[in-house]
């Protein structure tokens, strides 16, 4: 991950697909446990990779992906603020 991208994906649909795969794999792991036993728990690491480590990381990435291009950080005189990407604050 780079400092500028953080947890963001290339697009919102791609990020939502990653979430669907991640949450789906984790839910399937526990739903299939009564049928196939411990083997189903192998889906948990797959889900965590899709979510980039944790559900919170995925949620942060969703917010970053949505706000990319709309907000930017502007730092001046020792403090930083978020400004609209169209404005020239700073």
GROMACS .gro file of C-alpha atoms in nm:
model
   90
    1UNK     CA    1   0.000   0.000   0.000
    2UNK     CA    2   0.117   0.345  -0.076
    3UNK     CA    3   0.071   0.645   0.148
    4UNK     CA    4  -0.168   0.811  -0.096
    5UNK     CA    5  -0.392   0.511  -0.162
    6UNK     CA    6  -0.425   0.373   0.190
    7UNK     CA    7  -0.689   0.100   0.179
    8UNK     CA    8  -0.866   0.235  -0.129
    9UNK     CA    9  -0.934   0.027  -0.440
   10UNK     CA   10  -0.921   0.135  -0.803
   11UNK     CA   11  -1.301   0.172  -0.818
   12UNK     CA   12  -1.610   0.144  -0.598
   13UNK     CA   13  -1.748  -0.161  -0.785
   14UNK     CA   14  -1.414  -0.340  -0.747
   15UNK     CA   15  -1.408  -0.258  -0.376
   16UNK     CA   16  -1.765  -0.383  -0.330
   17UNK     CA   17  -1.677  -0.707  -0.512
   18UNK     CA   18  -1.382  -0.756  -0.275
   19UNK     CA   19  -1.619  -0.704   0.017
   20UNK     CA   20  -1.870  -0.949  -0.124
   21UNK     CA   21  -1.597  -1.210  -0.171
   22UNK     CA   22  -1.446  -1.147   0.171
   23UNK     CA   23  -1.763  -1.140   0.377
   24UNK     CA   24  -1.909  -1.421   0.167
   25UNK     CA   25  -1.611  -1.646   0.233
   26UNK     CA   26  -1.618  -1.581   0.608
   27UNK     CA   27  -1.993  -1.637   0.631
   28UNK     CA   28  -1.970  -1.949   0.414
   29UNK     CA   29  -1.694  -2.088   0.636
   30UNK     CA   30  -1.920  -2.085   0.940
   31UNK     CA   31  -2.238  -2.180   0.751
   32UNK     CA   32  -2.069  -2.485   0.598
   33UNK     CA   33  -1.906  -2.596   0.923
   34UNK     CA   34  -2.190  -2.831   1.023
   35UNK     CA   35  -2.174  -2.998   0.681
   36UNK     CA   36  -1.801  -3.035   0.612
   37UNK     CA   37  -1.637  -2.969   0.948
   38UNK     CA   38  -1.303  -2.797   0.997
   39UNK     CA   39  -1.228  -2.796   0.624
   40UNK     CA   40  -1.478  -2.514   0.580
   41UNK     CA   41  -1.268  -2.293   0.808
   42UNK     CA   42  -1.007  -2.274   0.531
   43UNK     CA   43  -1.236  -2.011   0.379
   44UNK     CA   44  -1.167  -1.770   0.667
   45UNK     CA   45  -0.811  -1.681   0.553
   46UNK     CA   46  -0.941  -1.639   0.197
   47UNK     CA   47  -1.199  -1.393   0.325
   48UNK     CA   48  -0.942  -1.203   0.530
   49UNK     CA   49  -0.715  -1.166   0.227
   50UNK     CA   50  -1.006  -1.029   0.023
   51UNK     CA   51  -1.086  -0.784   0.306
   52UNK     CA   52  -0.715  -0.688   0.333
   53UNK     CA   53  -0.686  -0.812   0.686
   54UNK     CA   54  -1.002  -0.709   0.865
   55UNK     CA   55  -1.358  -0.588   0.805
   56UNK     CA   56  -1.270  -0.247   0.948
   57UNK     CA   57  -0.986  -0.209   0.696
   58UNK     CA   58  -1.233  -0.287   0.420
   59UNK     CA   59  -1.480  -0.025   0.550
   60UNK     CA   60  -1.206   0.239   0.572
   61UNK     CA   61  -1.104   0.152   0.219
   62UNK     CA   62  -1.463   0.193   0.100
   63UNK     CA   63  -1.475   0.546   0.242
   64UNK     CA   64  -1.135   0.626   0.088
   65UNK     CA   65  -1.242   0.486  -0.249
   66UNK     CA   66  -1.563   0.690  -0.250
   67UNK     CA   67  -1.391   1.012  -0.143
   68UNK     CA   68  -1.092   0.981  -0.381
   69UNK     CA   69  -1.097   1.273  -0.620
   70UNK     CA   70  -1.346   1.467  -0.408
   71UNK     CA   71  -1.131   1.549  -0.107
   72UNK     CA   72  -0.762   1.613  -0.056
   73UNK     CA   73  -0.543   1.698   0.238
   74UNK     CA   74  -0.408   2.053   0.253
   75UNK     CA   75  -0.135   2.127   0.506
   76UNK     CA   76  -0.014   2.479   0.589
   77UNK     CA   77   0.141   2.646   0.890
   78UNK     CA   78   0.157   2.330   1.099
   79UNK     CA   79  -0.198   2.203   1.058
   80UNK     CA   80  -0.379   1.998   0.797
   81UNK     CA   81  -0.739   2.013   0.675
   82UNK     CA   82  -0.952   1.835   0.419
   83UNK     CA   83  -1.054   2.053   0.128
   84UNK     CA   84  -1.252   1.994  -0.188
   85UNK     CA   85  -1.026   1.871  -0.469
   86UNK     CA   86  -1.145   2.161  -0.684
   87UNK     CA   87  -1.043   2.433  -0.438
   88UNK     CA   88  -0.694   2.574  -0.398
   89UNK     CA   89  -0.678   2.594  -0.017
   90UNK     CA   90  -0.344   2.605   0.160
   0.00000   0.00000   0.00000
